[in-house]
Tab-separated table of C-alpha atoms in Angstrom:
chain	number	residue	atom	x	y	z
A	1	UNK	CA	46.971	48.851	-57.000
A	2	UNK	CA	46.061	52.245	-55.639
A	3	UNK	CA	44.856	50.684	-52.384
A	4	UNK	CA	48.189	48.895	-51.920
A	5	UNK	CA	50.094	52.136	-52.397
A	6	UNK	CA	47.797	53.810	-49.904
A	7	UNK	CA	48.504	51.165	-47.225
A	8	UNK	CA	52.271	51.370	-47.816
A	9	UNK	CA	52.154	55.144	-47.504
A	10	UNK	CA	50.222	54.901	-44.188
A	11	UNK	CA	52.706	52.396	-42.794
A	12	UNK	CA	55.684	54.583	-43.841
A	13	UNK	CA	54.206	57.636	-42.192
A	14	UNK	CA	53.346	55.851	-38.951
A	15	UNK	CA	56.783	54.234	-38.657
A	16	UNK	CA	58.780	57.326	-39.657
A	17	UNK	CA	60.253	59.439	-36.829
A	18	UNK	CA	58.281	62.509	-35.969
A	19	UNK	CA	59.884	65.652	-37.111
A	20	UNK	CA	60.369	68.376	-34.622
A	21	UNK	CA	57.564	70.851	-34.687
A	22	UNK	CA	55.404	68.819	-37.066
A	23	UNK	CA	53.150	67.318	-34.295
A	24	UNK	CA	52.309	69.002	-31.073
A	25	UNK	CA	53.020	67.487	-27.642
A	26	UNK	CA	49.400	66.540	-26.939
A	27	UNK	CA	49.116	64.451	-30.095
A	28	UNK	CA	52.264	62.544	-29.106
A	29	UNK	CA	50.874	61.851	-25.630
A	30	UNK	CA	47.563	60.609	-27.117
A	31	UNK	CA	49.332	58.180	-29.445
A	32	UNK	CA	51.440	56.769	-26.599
A	33	UNK	CA	48.382	56.227	-24.344
A	34	UNK	CA	46.571	54.455	-27.168
A	35	UNK	CA	49.483	52.102	-27.735
A	36	UNK	CA	49.776	51.331	-24.024
A	37	UNK	CA	46.025	50.689	-23.740
A	38	UNK	CA	46.022	48.343	-26.729
A	39	UNK	CA	48.940	46.427	-25.238
A	40	UNK	CA	47.187	46.023	-21.858
A	41	UNK	CA	43.721	45.057	-23.212
A	42	UNK	CA	43.396	41.252	-23.678
A	43	UNK	CA	40.977	39.802	-26.222
A	44	UNK	CA	37.610	38.336	-25.230
A	45	UNK	CA	38.494	34.966	-26.730
A	46	UNK	CA	41.631	34.709	-24.604
A	47	UNK	CA	39.681	35.574	-21.488
A	48	UNK	CA	37.062	32.892	-22.236
A	49	UNK	CA	39.728	30.277	-22.942
A	50	UNK	CA	41.597	31.023	-19.748
A	51	UNK	CA	38.389	30.929	-17.692
A	52	UNK	CA	37.412	27.595	-19.245
A	53	UNK	CA	40.830	26.141	-18.478
A	54	UNK	CA	40.659	27.258	-14.854
A	55	UNK	CA	37.127	25.844	-14.516
A	56	UNK	CA	37.879	22.444	-16.033
A	57	UNK	CA	41.241	21.968	-14.345
A	58	UNK	CA	39.889	20.217	-11.184
A	59	UNK	CA	37.710	17.852	-13.194
A	60	UNK	CA	40.535	17.076	-15.590
A	61	UNK	CA	42.877	16.322	-12.737
A	62	UNK	CA	40.350	14.058	-10.972
A	63	UNK	CA	39.733	12.175	-14.211
A	64	UNK	CA	43.444	11.699	-14.703
A	65	UNK	CA	43.759	10.379	-11.154
A	66	UNK	CA	40.920	7.908	-11.650
A	67	UNK	CA	42.464	6.689	-14.892
A	68	UNK	CA	45.827	6.302	-13.206
A	69	UNK	CA	44.266	4.100	-10.510
A	70	UNK	CA	42.814	1.787	-13.152
A	71	UNK	CA	39.165	2.636	-12.769
A	72	UNK	CA	37.446	0.822	-15.626
A	73	UNK	CA	33.807	1.731	-14.799
A	74	UNK	CA	33.419	5.105	-16.523
A	75	UNK	CA	35.291	8.249	-17.359
A	76	UNK	CA	32.201	10.297	-18.114
A	77	UNK	CA	28.716	10.829	-16.726
A	78	UNK	CA	26.909	8.997	-19.495
A	79	UNK	CA	29.032	5.865	-19.300
A	80	UNK	CA	28.716	5.769	-15.481
A	81	UNK	CA	24.917	5.803	-15.742
A	82	UNK	CA	24.928	2.996	-18.249
A	83	UNK	CA	27.248	0.947	-16.093
A	84	UNK	CA	25.052	1.497	-13.017
A	85	UNK	CA	21.976	0.304	-14.903
A	86	UNK	CA	23.869	-2.737	-16.152
A	87	UNK	CA	24.836	-3.550	-12.593
A	88	UNK	CA	21.206	-3.227	-11.502
A	89	UNK	CA	20.020	-5.518	-14.290
A	90	UNK	CA	22.660	-8.050	-13.279
A	91	UNK	CA	21.146	-8.426	-9.801
A	92	UNK	CA	19.176	-11.596	-9.028
A	93	UNK	CA	15.455	-11.463	-9.726
A	94	UNK	CA	14.667	-11.792	-6.013
A	95	UNK	CA	16.622	-8.632	-5.150
A	96	UNK	CA	15.059	-6.676	-8.028
A	97	UNK	CA	11.587	-7.743	-6.892
A	98	UNK	CA	12.377	-6.696	-3.302
A	99	UNK	CA	13.516	-3.271	-4.491
A	100	UNK	CA	10.364	-2.813	-6.580
A	101	UNK	CA	8.170	-3.827	-3.635
A	102	UNK	CA	9.415	-0.848	-1.622
A	103	UNK	CA	8.572	1.665	-4.363
A	104	UNK	CA	5.234	3.480	-4.731
A	105	UNK	CA	3.033	2.415	-7.617
A	106	UNK	CA	3.638	5.706	-9.427
A	107	UNK	CA	7.405	5.123	-9.397
A	108	UNK	CA	6.978	1.549	-10.616
A	109	UNK	CA	4.831	2.789	-13.497
A	110	UNK	CA	7.418	5.427	-14.423
A	111	UNK	CA	10.266	2.915	-14.270
A	112	UNK	CA	8.244	0.483	-16.379
A	113	UNK	CA	7.826	3.044	-19.164
A	114	UNK	CA	11.497	4.054	-19.235
A	115	UNK	CA	12.824	1.355	-21.577
A	116	UNK	CA	12.070	-2.115	-22.848
A	117	UNK	CA	14.538	-3.665	-20.437
A	118	UNK	CA	12.802	-1.869	-17.526
A	119	UNK	CA	9.437	-3.117	-18.744
A	120	UNK	CA	10.871	-6.643	-18.831
A	121	UNK	CA	12.188	-6.354	-15.257
A	122	UNK	CA	8.843	-5.122	-13.927
A	123	UNK	CA	6.931	-7.814	-15.822
A	124	UNK	CA	9.084	-10.541	-14.282
A	125	UNK	CA	8.429	-9.171	-10.764
A	126	UNK	CA	4.679	-8.458	-11.023
A	127	UNK	CA	3.576	-11.495	-9.048
A	128	UNK	CA	6.055	-10.844	-6.219
A	129	UNK	CA	5.031	-7.163	-5.972
A	130	UNK	CA	1.310	-8.034	-5.814
A	131	UNK	CA	1.897	-10.674	-3.111
A	132	UNK	CA	3.968	-8.201	-1.060
A	133	UNK	CA	1.260	-5.540	-1.259
A	134	UNK	CA	-1.389	-8.107	-0.367
A	135	UNK	CA	0.441	-9.119	2.802
A	136	UNK	CA	1.760	-5.772	4.048
A	137	UNK	CA	-0.051	-2.801	2.488
A	138	UNK	CA	-3.632	-3.688	1.574
A	139	UNK	CA	-6.337	-3.357	4.216
A	140	UNK	CA	-8.779	-6.103	5.104
A	141	UNK	CA	-11.714	-4.245	3.532
A	142	UNK	CA	-9.839	-3.817	0.248
A	143	UNK	CA	-9.022	-7.530	0.063
A	144	UNK	CA	-12.577	-8.535	0.947
A	145	UNK	CA	-14.194	-6.201	-1.600
A	146	UNK	CA	-11.668	-6.821	-4.355
A	147	UNK	CA	-10.051	-10.251	-3.781
A	148	UNK	CA	-6.483	-10.515	-5.081
A	149	UNK	CA	-5.856	-12.875	-7.997
A	150	UNK	CA	-3.990	-16.161	-7.767
A	151	UNK	CA	-0.175	-15.872	-7.609
A	152	UNK	CA	0.197	-17.257	-11.121
A	153	UNK	CA	-2.244	-14.644	-12.483
A	154	UNK	CA	-1.199	-11.677	-10.333
A	155	UNK	CA	-0.576	-8.552	-12.377
A	156	UNK	CA	0.061	-4.945	-11.473
A	157	UNK	CA	-3.274	-4.031	-13.082
A	158	UNK	CA	-4.903	-5.327	-9.902
A	159	UNK	CA	-3.030	-2.777	-7.751
A	160	UNK	CA	-3.580	0.009	-10.263
A	161	UNK	CA	-7.292	-0.789	-10.253
A	162	UNK	CA	-7.421	-0.524	-6.465
A	163	UNK	CA	-5.626	2.804	-6.552
A	164	UNK	CA	-7.907	4.137	-9.285
A	165	UNK	CA	-11.039	3.132	-7.352
A	166	UNK	CA	-9.689	4.753	-4.198
A	167	UNK	CA	-8.959	8.015	-6.010
A	168	UNK	CA	-12.433	8.067	-7.593
A	169	UNK	CA	-14.136	7.358	-4.264
A	170	UNK	CA	-12.109	10.109	-2.584
A	171	UNK	CA	-12.993	12.698	-5.245
A	172	UNK	CA	-16.679	11.785	-5.209
A	173	UNK	CA	-16.682	12.013	-1.401
A	174	UNK	CA	-15.247	15.532	-1.719
A	175	UNK	CA	-18.017	16.521	-4.159
A	176	UNK	CA	-20.771	15.071	-1.968
A	177	UNK	CA	-19.354	16.665	1.184
A	178	UNK	CA	-19.191	20.039	-0.555
A	179	UNK	CA	-22.792	19.517	-1.683
A	180	UNK	CA	-23.847	19.011	1.935
A	181	UNK	CA	-21.915	22.070	3.089
A	182	UNK	CA	-23.090	24.430	0.345
A	183	UNK	CA	-26.578	23.206	-0.608
A	184	UNK	CA	-27.937	21.704	2.628
A	185	UNK	CA	-26.122	23.411	5.508
A	186	UNK	CA	-25.480	26.590	3.480
A	187	UNK	CA	-22.003	27.206	4.875
A	188	UNK	CA	-20.982	30.598	3.498
A	189	UNK	CA	-18.017	32.769	4.309
A	190	UNK	CA	-14.406	31.970	5.050
A	191	UNK	CA	-14.883	32.006	8.803
A	192	UNK	CA	-17.799	29.570	8.760
A	193	UNK	CA	-15.976	27.237	6.393
A	194	UNK	CA	-13.036	27.077	8.769
A	195	UNK	CA	-15.340	26.332	11.680
A	196	UNK	CA	-17.010	23.564	9.663
A	197	UNK	CA	-13.695	22.069	8.494
A	198	UNK	CA	-13.438	19.392	11.266
A	199	UNK	CA	-16.957	18.175	10.494
A	200	UNK	CA	-16.177	18.287	6.773
A	201	UNK	CA	-13.142	16.049	7.203
A	202	UNK	CA	-15.103	13.648	9.441
A	203	UNK	CA	-17.916	13.348	6.914
A	204	UNK	CA	-15.486	12.935	4.012
A	205	UNK	CA	-13.580	10.162	5.778
A	206	UNK	CA	-16.771	8.209	6.565
A	207	UNK	CA	-18.051	8.394	2.989
A	208	UNK	CA	-15.017	6.848	1.284
A	209	UNK	CA	-15.417	3.215	2.506
A	210	UNK	CA	-19.158	3.314	1.773
A	211	UNK	CA	-18.511	4.543	-1.767
A	212	UNK	CA	-15.977	1.742	-2.289
A	213	UNK	CA	-18.667	-0.807	-1.368
A	214	UNK	CA	-21.082	0.778	-3.846
A	215	UNK	CA	-18.337	0.761	-6.480
A	216	UNK	CA	-17.831	-2.957	-6.026
A	217	UNK	CA	-21.573	-3.683	-6.117
A	218	UNK	CA	-22.150	-1.664	-9.310
A	219	UNK	CA	-19.175	-3.317	-11.029
A	220	UNK	CA	-20.434	-6.812	-10.181
A	221	UNK	CA	-23.987	-5.950	-11.210
A	222	UNK	CA	-22.839	-4.511	-14.558
A	223	UNK	CA	-20.628	-7.515	-15.326
A	224	UNK	CA	-23.472	-9.936	-14.585
A	225	UNK	CA	-25.958	-7.837	-16.580
A	226	UNK	CA	-23.765	-7.681	-19.691
A	227	UNK	CA	-23.072	-11.394	-19.500
A	228	UNK	CA	-26.802	-12.187	-19.421
A	229	UNK	CA	-27.537	-9.788	-22.258
A	230	UNK	CA	-24.848	-11.336	-24.464
A	231	UNK	CA	-26.161	-14.826	-23.822
A	232	UNK	CA	-29.855	-14.153	-24.398
A	233	UNK	CA	-29.718	-11.993	-27.514
A	234	UNK	CA	-28.675	-13.137	-31.018
A	235	UNK	CA	-25.635	-11.403	-32.527
A	236	UNK	CA	-27.458	-10.073	-35.614
A	237	UNK	CA	-29.288	-7.331	-33.675
A	238	UNK	CA	-27.954	-3.804	-33.441
A	239	UNK	CA	-26.966	-1.942	-30.302
A	240	UNK	CA	-29.890	-0.954	-28.144
A	241	UNK	CA	-30.590	-0.003	-24.527
A	242	UNK	CA	-34.072	-1.060	-23.496
A	243	UNK	CA	-36.216	-0.431	-20.426
A	244	UNK	CA	-37.173	-3.361	-18.277
A	245	UNK	CA	-39.198	-5.900	-20.193
A	246	UNK	CA	-38.295	-9.284	-18.704
A	247	UNK	CA	-37.045	-9.330	-15.127
A	248	UNK	CA	-35.321	-12.691	-15.699
A	249	UNK	CA	-32.669	-10.867	-17.716
A	250	UNK	CA	-31.597	-8.845	-14.683
A	251	UNK	CA	-29.000	-10.098	-12.207
A	252	UNK	CA	-30.140	-11.186	-8.781
A	253	UNK	CA	-29.464	-8.189	-6.557
A	254	UNK	CA	-30.299	-10.190	-3.461
A	255	UNK	CA	-27.440	-12.621	-4.179
A	256	UNK	CA	-24.977	-9.773	-4.628
A	257	UNK	CA	-26.045	-8.067	-1.390
A	258	UNK	CA	-25.819	-11.282	0.630
A	259	UNK	CA	-22.022	-10.976	0.751
A	260	UNK	CA	-22.056	-7.719	2.719
A	261	UNK	CA	-22.073	-7.299	6.458
A	262	UNK	CA	-25.617	-6.400	7.661
A	263	UNK	CA	-24.518	-3.284	9.540
A	264	UNK	CA	-22.474	-2.159	6.541
A	265	UNK	CA	-25.452	-2.771	4.261
A	266	UNK	CA	-27.585	-0.376	6.357
A	267	UNK	CA	-25.038	2.420	5.962
A	268	UNK	CA	-24.548	1.689	2.261
A	269	UNK	CA	-28.297	1.850	1.724
A	270	UNK	CA	-28.409	5.371	3.185
A	271	UNK	CA	-25.276	6.354	1.262
A	272	UNK	CA	-26.743	5.138	-2.038
A	273	UNK	CA	-30.018	6.977	-1.459
A	274	UNK	CA	-28.236	10.230	-0.658
A	275	UNK	CA	-25.819	9.893	-3.603
A	276	UNK	CA	-28.626	9.313	-6.107
A	277	UNK	CA	-30.626	12.277	-4.803
A	278	UNK	CA	-27.589	14.579	-4.821
A	279	UNK	CA	-26.681	13.450	-8.346
A	280	UNK	CA	-30.239	14.062	-9.574
A	281	UNK	CA	-30.269	17.478	-7.901
A	282	UNK	CA	-27.114	18.460	-9.793
A	283	UNK	CA	-28.779	17.568	-13.107
A	284	UNK	CA	-31.777	19.873	-12.820
A	285	UNK	CA	-32.015	23.639	-12.330
A	286	UNK	CA	-33.194	25.069	-9.006
A	287	UNK	CA	-36.935	25.043	-8.493
A	288	UNK	CA	-36.916	28.670	-7.350
A	289	UNK	CA	-35.554	29.889	-10.730
A	290	UNK	CA	-38.092	31.760	-12.829
A	291	UNK	CA	-38.500	31.122	-16.569
A	292	UNK	CA	-36.635	34.372	-17.320
A	293	UNK	CA	-33.705	33.393	-15.117
A	294	UNK	CA	-33.595	29.931	-16.670
A	295	UNK	CA	-33.479	31.455	-20.135
A	296	UNK	CA	-30.714	33.903	-19.178
A	297	UNK	CA	-28.609	31.255	-17.468
A	298	UNK	CA	-29.117	28.660	-20.196
A	299	UNK	CA	-31.115	26.300	-17.977
A	300	UNK	CA	-33.496	25.388	-20.755
A	301	UNK	CA	-32.548	21.691	-20.936
A	302	UNK	CA	-35.104	19.194	-19.751
A	303	UNK	CA	-34.252	17.014	-16.723
A	304	UNK	CA	-32.858	13.597	-17.677
A	305	UNK	CA	-35.300	10.786	-18.062
A	306	UNK	CA	-35.291	7.763	-15.790
A	307	UNK	CA	-34.021	5.641	-18.644
A	308	UNK	CA	-31.012	7.948	-19.192
A	309	UNK	CA	-30.412	8.129	-15.460
A	310	UNK	CA	-30.364	4.331	-15.216
A	311	UNK	CA	-27.939	4.179	-18.163
A	312	UNK	CA	-25.389	6.344	-16.359
A	313	UNK	CA	-25.928	4.672	-13.003
A	314	UNK	CA	-25.738	1.038	-14.161
A	315	UNK	CA	-23.263	1.217	-17.042
A	316	UNK	CA	-21.131	4.144	-15.860
A	317	UNK	CA	-21.246	3.527	-12.126
A	318	UNK	CA	-19.339	5.610	-9.582
A	319	UNK	CA	-16.676	6.877	-12.071
A	320	UNK	CA	-19.333	8.334	-14.391
A	321	UNK	CA	-21.136	10.014	-11.504
A	322	UNK	CA	-17.860	11.535	-10.321
A	323	UNK	CA	-16.946	12.815	-13.795
A	324	UNK	CA	-20.340	14.446	-14.323
A	325	UNK	CA	-20.538	16.028	-10.866
A	326	UNK	CA	-16.996	17.414	-11.231
A	327	UNK	CA	-18.309	20.059	-13.650
A	328	UNK	CA	-19.011	23.309	-11.855
A	329	UNK	CA	-22.013	24.651	-13.754
A	330	UNK	CA	-25.391	23.114	-14.525
A	331	UNK	CA	-24.877	23.478	-18.293
A	332	UNK	CA	-21.533	21.671	-18.170
A	333	UNK	CA	-23.007	18.825	-16.099
A	334	UNK	CA	-25.917	18.388	-18.514
A	335	UNK	CA	-23.515	18.407	-21.466
A	336	UNK	CA	-21.312	15.756	-19.838
A	337	UNK	CA	-24.394	13.680	-19.023
A	338	UNK	CA	-25.594	13.806	-22.624
A	339	UNK	CA	-22.136	12.966	-23.987
A	340	UNK	CA	-21.981	9.841	-21.838
A	341	UNK	CA	-25.420	8.595	-22.874
A	342	UNK	CA	-24.771	9.166	-26.573
A	343	UNK	CA	-21.079	8.242	-26.481
A	344	UNK	CA	-21.580	4.578	-25.561
A	345	UNK	CA	-23.899	3.956	-28.511
A	346	UNK	CA	-22.228	2.893	-31.788
A	347	UNK	CA	-25.231	4.338	-33.609
A	348	UNK	CA	-24.782	7.856	-32.222
A	349	UNK	CA	-21.024	8.187	-31.785
A	350	UNK	CA	-18.001	7.236	-33.874
A	351	UNK	CA	-15.822	7.216	-30.741
A	352	UNK	CA	-17.848	4.624	-28.874
A	353	UNK	CA	-14.788	2.373	-28.492
A	354	UNK	CA	-13.018	5.003	-26.384
A	355	UNK	CA	-16.034	5.263	-24.067
A	356	UNK	CA	-16.323	1.489	-23.630
A	357	UNK	CA	-12.578	1.161	-23.015
A	358	UNK	CA	-12.904	3.767	-20.279
A	359	UNK	CA	-15.721	1.744	-18.695
A	360	UNK	CA	-13.315	-1.212	-18.354
A	361	UNK	CA	-16.031	-3.862	-18.516
A	362	UNK	CA	-13.667	-6.657	-19.563
A	363	UNK	CA	-15.959	-7.438	-22.511
A	364	UNK	CA	-14.748	-7.720	-26.093
A	365	UNK	CA	-15.478	-4.459	-27.877
A	366	UNK	CA	-16.332	-6.307	-31.072
A	367	UNK	CA	-19.552	-7.508	-29.445
A	368	UNK	CA	-20.761	-4.043	-28.472
A	369	UNK	CA	-22.418	-3.186	-31.843
A	370	UNK	CA	-24.739	-6.208	-31.396
A	371	UNK	CA	-25.390	-5.619	-27.683
A	372	UNK	CA	-28.918	-5.137	-26.338
A	373	UNK	CA	-28.940	-4.018	-22.715
A	374	UNK	CA	-32.012	-4.254	-20.494
A	375	UNK	CA	-31.860	-1.740	-17.637
A	376	UNK	CA	-33.657	-1.980	-14.282
A	377	UNK	CA	-36.058	0.747	-13.169
A	378	UNK	CA	-33.998	3.385	-11.441
A	379	UNK	CA	-36.589	4.082	-8.732
A	380	UNK	CA	-36.398	0.508	-7.430
A	381	UNK	CA	-32.796	-0.375	-8.252
A	382	UNK	CA	-30.947	-1.297	-5.016
A	383	UNK	CA	-33.432	0.502	-2.772
A	384	UNK	CA	-36.319	-2.000	-2.740
A	385	UNK	CA	-34.079	-5.084	-2.681
A	386	UNK	CA	-31.930	-3.642	0.110
A	387	UNK	CA	-35.022	-2.964	2.215
A	388	UNK	CA	-36.231	-6.539	1.772
A	389	UNK	CA	-32.815	-7.946	2.674
A	390	UNK	CA	-32.645	-5.815	5.826
A	391	UNK	CA	-36.104	-6.975	6.870
A	392	UNK	CA	-35.397	-10.643	6.151
A	393	UNK	CA	-32.191	-10.610	8.163
A	394	UNK	CA	-34.059	-8.832	10.977
A	395	UNK	CA	-31.568	-6.004	11.013
A	396	UNK	CA	-34.536	-3.665	11.215
A	397	UNK	CA	-38.039	-4.623	12.312
A	398	UNK	CA	-39.799	-2.046	10.199
A	399	UNK	CA	-38.951	0.008	7.122
A	400	UNK	CA	-39.443	3.164	9.169
A	401	UNK	CA	-36.441	2.206	11.286
A	402	UNK	CA	-34.144	2.676	8.307
A	403	UNK	CA	-32.396	5.992	8.663
A	404	UNK	CA	-33.532	8.861	6.537
A	405	UNK	CA	-31.089	11.065	4.676
A	406	UNK	CA	-31.329	13.658	7.436
A	407	UNK	CA	-30.430	11.091	10.113
A	408	UNK	CA	-27.667	9.660	7.937
A	409	UNK	CA	-26.025	13.048	7.363
A	410	UNK	CA	-26.483	13.947	11.031
A	411	UNK	CA	-24.567	10.801	11.970
A	412	UNK	CA	-21.782	11.767	9.580
A	413	UNK	CA	-21.328	15.268	11.003
A	414	UNK	CA	-22.300	14.089	14.532
A	415	UNK	CA	-25.033	16.660	15.128
A	416	UNK	CA	-28.540	17.311	13.845
A	417	UNK	CA	-28.157	19.157	10.548
A	418	UNK	CA	-31.571	20.852	10.896
A	419	UNK	CA	-30.552	22.498	14.159
A	420	UNK	CA	-27.796	25.067	14.706
A	421	UNK	CA	-24.286	23.768	15.114
A	422	UNK	CA	-23.725	22.816	18.774
A	423	UNK	CA	-21.467	25.002	20.873
A	424	UNK	CA	-18.840	22.274	21.331
A	425	UNK	CA	-18.491	21.644	17.599
A	426	UNK	CA	-18.529	25.375	16.866
A	427	UNK	CA	-15.881	26.010	19.516
A	428	UNK	CA	-13.670	23.194	18.183
A	429	UNK	CA	-13.916	24.603	14.672
A	430	UNK	CA	-13.211	28.129	15.907
A	431	UNK	CA	-10.155	26.931	17.812
A	432	UNK	CA	-8.832	25.179	14.708
A	433	UNK	CA	-9.504	28.289	12.618
A	434	UNK	CA	-7.705	30.552	15.107
A	435	UNK	CA	-4.738	28.189	15.243
A	436	UNK	CA	-4.561	28.240	11.459
A	437	UNK	CA	-4.788	32.041	11.396
A	438	UNK	CA	-2.074	32.442	14.028
A	439	UNK	CA	0.293	30.025	12.311
A	440	UNK	CA	2.958	32.148	10.554
A	441	UNK	CA	3.683	31.503	6.944
A	442	UNK	CA	7.028	30.271	5.667
A	443	UNK	CA	7.993	33.698	4.369
A	444	UNK	CA	7.218	35.329	7.706
A	445	UNK	CA	9.353	32.779	9.571
A	446	UNK	CA	12.281	33.421	7.271
A	447	UNK	CA	11.926	37.177	7.710
A	448	UNK	CA	11.953	36.790	11.490
A	449	UNK	CA	15.036	34.587	11.427
A	450	UNK	CA	16.815	37.083	9.289
């Protein structure tokens, strides 16, 4: 009650006329300015509402115009997208397949995972997409190494497999080329690396097709080996990887190599020898390291045995070699090597299914716990059989005519790696390095234009 009286008294005083002499002139002026300011100051809510009305007026008018014309497709963004997708799904299957054929594989995979209806559209067009890629986009070497399936069995997994193999071969070629530059040629410094860049790219480009051939050979050899092991061993035995005991259990390497071109087989033989030596070099510490340095750097692990090396080479193939060599330090490479050897054994790892799924052998995983694998000796795998095939086909008259690793790498870089870089190659690299140095960056070009 007292508060009500207080408010009434304040209102009466503010509305009553000011008596002469009771308030000075400055107080009257201050009250008038306050009233005028309060009348001129709009509220924040009114300002926001007026701004929103001005902003949405063009869109509201365009929507009203479209509704007046009888547009029945969509009045909002969401409904227009749905209608566009419905129109796309209503196209004939031939047109949808033609559209999918022009897309990259990454976009097709993304579209396939968008919704169930998109997955259904891609599944219905798989055969047409594979046939289109076979005729227009795949090279002759890809189709000869990895023959496309029949039209009735064509799936996108075939194209994804080709892309995955190409990516793996490219990455392994990068690792091997860097190994040549850093460990063999000892290219140090930014300037020298730029001069060597043309030779690096040439060597990298020549390695990729050879690594794809080795990928195909190792995949065929592994598939044939696992098939023989499953047939010759009873299912009541546990998982075991054995050294060579009976050579009849091994696939015929000579039959697998007979499909390759003789000249290509010579290059692949040198590529395989170099890859195995580089891979083995990455799995052992430098010979110049003293015991104290090995202890400080953690290089105390023993080099892998031949049996473990054959396990990675035969069962893991090119992808396993790439994954292990991708680690930068010796300790990380040895750890990755040990994880692969132990990870494929159901006795040593509880996640063995993940490792066998990554290998993509095509074999039922339920048969792995009873699998007994017989591995070939790593020192004679490929090398001895390839030499005999080259001699039988009279590609070389003597084993000494087969190129050594030094001659093979010299052919890749197009100069003798044991001699200094020739002046022509050094000048070409220097010219490319100077052109790269003189090329202005994007920010500098914008500054100049401004």
